[in-house]
GROMACS .gro file of C-alpha atoms in nm:
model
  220
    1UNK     CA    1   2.022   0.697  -2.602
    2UNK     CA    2   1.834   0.605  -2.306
    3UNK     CA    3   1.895   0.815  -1.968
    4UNK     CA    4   1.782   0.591  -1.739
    5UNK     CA    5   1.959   0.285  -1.617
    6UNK     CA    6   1.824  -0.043  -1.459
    7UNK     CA    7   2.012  -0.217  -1.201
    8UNK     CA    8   2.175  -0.530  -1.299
    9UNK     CA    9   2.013  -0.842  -1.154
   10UNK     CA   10   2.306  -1.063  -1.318
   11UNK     CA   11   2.497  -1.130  -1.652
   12UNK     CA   12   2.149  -1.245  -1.845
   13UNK     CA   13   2.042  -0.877  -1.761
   14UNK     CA   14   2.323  -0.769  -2.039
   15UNK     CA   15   2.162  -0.991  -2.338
   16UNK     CA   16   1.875  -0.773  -2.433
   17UNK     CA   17   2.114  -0.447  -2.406
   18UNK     CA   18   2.321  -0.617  -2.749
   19UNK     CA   19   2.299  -0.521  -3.071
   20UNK     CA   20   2.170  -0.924  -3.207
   21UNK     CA   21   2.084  -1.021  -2.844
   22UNK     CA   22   2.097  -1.424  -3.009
   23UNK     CA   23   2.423  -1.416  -3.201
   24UNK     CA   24   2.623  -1.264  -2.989
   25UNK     CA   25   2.563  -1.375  -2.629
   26UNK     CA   26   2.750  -1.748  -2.716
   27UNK     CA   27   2.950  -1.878  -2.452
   28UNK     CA   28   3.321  -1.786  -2.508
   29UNK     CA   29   3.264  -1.503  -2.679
   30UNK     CA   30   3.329  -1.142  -2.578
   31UNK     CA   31   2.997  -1.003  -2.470
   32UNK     CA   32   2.838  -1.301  -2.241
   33UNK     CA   33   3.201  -1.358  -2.114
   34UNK     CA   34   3.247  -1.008  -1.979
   35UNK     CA   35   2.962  -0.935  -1.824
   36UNK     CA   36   3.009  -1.331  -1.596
   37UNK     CA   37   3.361  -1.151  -1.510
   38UNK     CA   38   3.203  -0.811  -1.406
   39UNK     CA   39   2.897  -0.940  -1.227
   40UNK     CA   40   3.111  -1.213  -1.010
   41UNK     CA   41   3.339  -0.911  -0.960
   42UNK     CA   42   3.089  -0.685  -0.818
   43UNK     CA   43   3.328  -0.394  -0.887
   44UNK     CA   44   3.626  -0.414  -1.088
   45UNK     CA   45   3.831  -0.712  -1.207
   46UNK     CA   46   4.086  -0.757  -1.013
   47UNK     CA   47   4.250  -0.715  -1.328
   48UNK     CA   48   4.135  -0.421  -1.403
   49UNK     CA   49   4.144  -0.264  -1.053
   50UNK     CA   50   4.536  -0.353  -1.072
   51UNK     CA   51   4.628  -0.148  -1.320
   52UNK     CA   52   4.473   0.187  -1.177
   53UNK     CA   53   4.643   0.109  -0.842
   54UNK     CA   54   4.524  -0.062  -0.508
   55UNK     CA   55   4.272   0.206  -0.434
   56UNK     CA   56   4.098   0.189  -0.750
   57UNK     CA   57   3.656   0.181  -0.682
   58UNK     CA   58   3.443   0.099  -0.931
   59UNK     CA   59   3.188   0.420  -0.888
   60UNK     CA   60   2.924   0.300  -1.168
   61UNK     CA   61   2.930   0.054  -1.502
   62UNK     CA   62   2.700   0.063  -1.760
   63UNK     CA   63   2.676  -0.195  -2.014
   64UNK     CA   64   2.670  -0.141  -2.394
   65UNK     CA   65   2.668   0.263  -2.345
   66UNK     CA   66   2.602   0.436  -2.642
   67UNK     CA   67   2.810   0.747  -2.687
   68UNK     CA   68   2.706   1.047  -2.950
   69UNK     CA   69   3.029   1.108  -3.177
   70UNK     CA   70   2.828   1.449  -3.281
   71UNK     CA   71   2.707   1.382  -3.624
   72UNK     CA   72   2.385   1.193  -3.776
   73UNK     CA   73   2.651   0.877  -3.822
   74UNK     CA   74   2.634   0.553  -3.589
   75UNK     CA   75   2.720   0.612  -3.203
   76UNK     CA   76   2.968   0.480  -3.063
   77UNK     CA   77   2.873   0.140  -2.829
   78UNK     CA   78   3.095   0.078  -2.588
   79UNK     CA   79   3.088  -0.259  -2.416
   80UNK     CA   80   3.114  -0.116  -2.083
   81UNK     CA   81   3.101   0.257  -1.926
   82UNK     CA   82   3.255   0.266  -1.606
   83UNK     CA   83   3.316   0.564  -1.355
   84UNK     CA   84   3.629   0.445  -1.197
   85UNK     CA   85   3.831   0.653  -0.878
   86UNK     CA   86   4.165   0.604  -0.839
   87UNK     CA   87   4.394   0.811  -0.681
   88UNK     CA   88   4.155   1.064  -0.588
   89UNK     CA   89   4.055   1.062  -0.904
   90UNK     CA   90   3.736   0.998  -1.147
   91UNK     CA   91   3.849   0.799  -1.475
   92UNK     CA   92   3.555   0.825  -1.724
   93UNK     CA   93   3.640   0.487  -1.878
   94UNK     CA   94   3.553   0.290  -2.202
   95UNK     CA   95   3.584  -0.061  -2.187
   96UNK     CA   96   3.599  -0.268  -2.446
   97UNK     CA   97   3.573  -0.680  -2.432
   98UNK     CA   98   3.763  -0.918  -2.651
   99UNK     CA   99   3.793  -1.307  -2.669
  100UNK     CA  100   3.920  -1.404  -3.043
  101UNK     CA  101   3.701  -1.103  -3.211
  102UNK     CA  102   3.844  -0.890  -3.430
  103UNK     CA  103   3.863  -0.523  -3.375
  104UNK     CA  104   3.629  -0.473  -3.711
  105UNK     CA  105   3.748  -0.337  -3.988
  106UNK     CA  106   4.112  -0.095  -4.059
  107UNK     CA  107   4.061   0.202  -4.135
  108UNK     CA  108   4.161   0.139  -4.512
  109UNK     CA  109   3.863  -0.061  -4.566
  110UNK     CA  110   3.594   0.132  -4.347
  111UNK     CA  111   3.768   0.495  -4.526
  112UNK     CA  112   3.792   0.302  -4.925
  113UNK     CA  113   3.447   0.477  -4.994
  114UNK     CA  114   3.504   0.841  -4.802
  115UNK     CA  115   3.198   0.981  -4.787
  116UNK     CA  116   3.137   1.343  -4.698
  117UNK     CA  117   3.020   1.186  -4.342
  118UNK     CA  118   3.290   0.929  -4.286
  119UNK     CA  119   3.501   1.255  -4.394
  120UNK     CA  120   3.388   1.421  -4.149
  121UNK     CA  121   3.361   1.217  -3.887
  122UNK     CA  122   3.694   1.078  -3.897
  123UNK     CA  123   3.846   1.464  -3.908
  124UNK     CA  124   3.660   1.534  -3.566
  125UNK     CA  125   3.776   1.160  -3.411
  126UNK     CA  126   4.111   1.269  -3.511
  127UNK     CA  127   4.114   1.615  -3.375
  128UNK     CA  128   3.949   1.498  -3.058
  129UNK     CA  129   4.232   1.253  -2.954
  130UNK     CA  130   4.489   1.454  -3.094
  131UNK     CA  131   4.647   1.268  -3.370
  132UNK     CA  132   4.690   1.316  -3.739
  133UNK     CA  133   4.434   1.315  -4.031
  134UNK     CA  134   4.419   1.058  -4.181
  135UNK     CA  135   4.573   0.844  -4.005
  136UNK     CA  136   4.753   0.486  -4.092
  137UNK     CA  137   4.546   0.297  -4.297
  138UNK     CA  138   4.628  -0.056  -4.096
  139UNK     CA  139   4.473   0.100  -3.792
  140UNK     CA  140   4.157  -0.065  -3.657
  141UNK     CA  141   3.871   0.204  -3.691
  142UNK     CA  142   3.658   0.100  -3.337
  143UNK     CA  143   4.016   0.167  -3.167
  144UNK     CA  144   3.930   0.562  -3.262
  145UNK     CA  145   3.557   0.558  -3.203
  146UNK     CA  146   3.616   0.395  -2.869
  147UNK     CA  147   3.885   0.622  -2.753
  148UNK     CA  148   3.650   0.909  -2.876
  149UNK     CA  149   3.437   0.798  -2.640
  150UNK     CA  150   3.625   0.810  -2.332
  151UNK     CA  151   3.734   1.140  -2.424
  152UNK     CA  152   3.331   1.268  -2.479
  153UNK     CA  153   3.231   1.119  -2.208
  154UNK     CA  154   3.492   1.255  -1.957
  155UNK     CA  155   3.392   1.614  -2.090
  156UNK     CA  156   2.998   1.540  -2.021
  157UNK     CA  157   3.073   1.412  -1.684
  158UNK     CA  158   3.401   1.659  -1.604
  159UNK     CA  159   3.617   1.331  -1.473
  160UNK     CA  160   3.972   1.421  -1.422
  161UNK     CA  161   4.115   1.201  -1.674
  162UNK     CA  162   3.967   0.931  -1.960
  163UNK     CA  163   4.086   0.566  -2.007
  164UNK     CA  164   4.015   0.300  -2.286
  165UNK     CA  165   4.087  -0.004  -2.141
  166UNK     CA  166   4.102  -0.390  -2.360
  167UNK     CA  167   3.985  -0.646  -2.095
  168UNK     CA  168   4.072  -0.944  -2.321
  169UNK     CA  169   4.000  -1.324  -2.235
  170UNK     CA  170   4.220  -1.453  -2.525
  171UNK     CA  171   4.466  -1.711  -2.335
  172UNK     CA  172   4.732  -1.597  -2.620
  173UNK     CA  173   4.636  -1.255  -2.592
  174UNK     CA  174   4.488  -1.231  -2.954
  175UNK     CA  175   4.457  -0.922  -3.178
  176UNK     CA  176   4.773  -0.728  -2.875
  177UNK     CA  177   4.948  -0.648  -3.144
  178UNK     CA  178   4.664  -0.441  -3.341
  179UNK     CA  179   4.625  -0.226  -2.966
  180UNK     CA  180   4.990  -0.219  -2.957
  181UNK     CA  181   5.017  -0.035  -3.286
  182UNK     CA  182   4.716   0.195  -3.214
  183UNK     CA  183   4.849   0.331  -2.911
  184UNK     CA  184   5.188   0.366  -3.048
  185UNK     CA  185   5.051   0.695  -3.253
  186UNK     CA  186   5.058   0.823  -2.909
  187UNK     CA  187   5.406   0.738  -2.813
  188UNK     CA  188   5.333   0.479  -2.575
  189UNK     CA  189   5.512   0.127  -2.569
  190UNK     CA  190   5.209  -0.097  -2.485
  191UNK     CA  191   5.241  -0.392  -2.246
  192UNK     CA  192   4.994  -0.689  -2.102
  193UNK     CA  193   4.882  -0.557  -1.779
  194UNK     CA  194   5.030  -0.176  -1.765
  195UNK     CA  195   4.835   0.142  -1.755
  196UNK     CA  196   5.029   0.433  -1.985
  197UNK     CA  197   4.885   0.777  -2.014
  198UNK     CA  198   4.908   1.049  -2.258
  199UNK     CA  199   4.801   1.397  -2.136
  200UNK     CA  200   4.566   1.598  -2.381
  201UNK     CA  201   4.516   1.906  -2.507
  202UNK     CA  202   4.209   2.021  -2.216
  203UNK     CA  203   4.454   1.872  -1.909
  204UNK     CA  204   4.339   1.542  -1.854
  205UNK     CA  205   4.524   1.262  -1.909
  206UNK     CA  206   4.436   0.970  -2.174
  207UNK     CA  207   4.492   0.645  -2.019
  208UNK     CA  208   4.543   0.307  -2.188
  209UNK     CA  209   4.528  -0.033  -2.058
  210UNK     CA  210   4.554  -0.402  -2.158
  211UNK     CA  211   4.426  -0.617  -1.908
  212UNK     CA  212   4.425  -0.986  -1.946
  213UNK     CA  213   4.079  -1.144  -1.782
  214UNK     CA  214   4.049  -1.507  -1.596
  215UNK     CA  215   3.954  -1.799  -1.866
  216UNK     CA  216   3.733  -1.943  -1.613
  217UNK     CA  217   3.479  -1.668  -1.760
  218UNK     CA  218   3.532  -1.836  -2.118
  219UNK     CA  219   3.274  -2.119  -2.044
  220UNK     CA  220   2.984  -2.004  -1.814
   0.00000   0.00000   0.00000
């Protein structure tokens, strides 16, 4: 993972940062439609800024931010990193973009084979955001990974509080249901639009968001 970030000089500056820089910057899908939405917003969404509160500051983003989940496996690549202050305070935030994508595979499928590394690995995502092992089996894997991440990351930065926020673009809010269900092992009733937060073991609070982005994104 690189340490050093450069500045932004507009969406096309995301492209190269992808995984398949070709197939997936299409317009209308996730990654190209994000970053239009968070370079035109030169800050946060207002979207996304609404459901931290009216003071909410964008402090830093970084784009497809790789995040160490402590073992030789895959890291974790989270659409967007962003530093967010709200309330007096820091949010280390993952941020994850959706149009009609999928979030990948359940955890039955990615956990059919368990390996002594996918073992592992999903013992420690477990433990770190304080829910069971193993979990449900209809649960979407990247949901875990990604809130993992938030969690990590506030540690390495010593934020006040984590958040994994969905910024979909979906006009019929596709694939809600699948957050809903995930964020449900934490007792939270999940709505369009509404920040909940569950606090964690180390003091902070886990935050989780759904917030639903402006279509006009959808076709630059």
């Amino acid at each position: 993972m690189k340490r050093i970030c450069i500045p932004s000089s507009g969406a096309a500056s995301w492209q190269a940062l992808l995984a398949d820089p070709v197939k997936h910057w299409r317009t209308g899908y996730s990654a190209r439609t994000l970053a239009q939405c968070w370079e035109a917003a030169d800050g946060l969404p207002a979207e996304v800024a609404a459901l931290f509160g009216s003071d909410a500051e964008l402090l830093i983003a970084i784009p497809e931010h790789k995040v160490s989940l402590r073992d030789a496996g895959r890291e974790s690549q989270t659409d967007i990193f962003a530093l967010i202050k709200a309330d007096n305070r820091t949010i280390a935030t993952a941020v994850e973009g959706k149009v009609n994508e999928t979030f990948g595979p359940l955890i039955k499928d990615w956990f059919a084979e368990p390996s002594p590394g996918k073992q592992q690995r999903l013992k420690f995502l477990c433990d770190l955001i304080g829910v069971r092992c193993p979990p449900p089996d209809n649960l979407h894997y990247q949901l875990f990974h990604r809130t993992a991440s938030a969690i990590l990351e506030a540690e390495r930065f010593k934020t006040d509080d984590a958040a994994m926020i969905v910024h979909s673009f979906s006009p019929e809010n596709k694939w809600f249901d699948a957050y809903a269900a995930f964020v449900q092992l934490f007792g939270i009733i999940a709505r369009p639009g509404e920040l909940a937060g569950k606090p964690m073991r180390d003091g902070r609070t886990m935050y989780f968001g759904w917030a639903s982005g402006d279509p006009q994104y959808l076709s630059m």
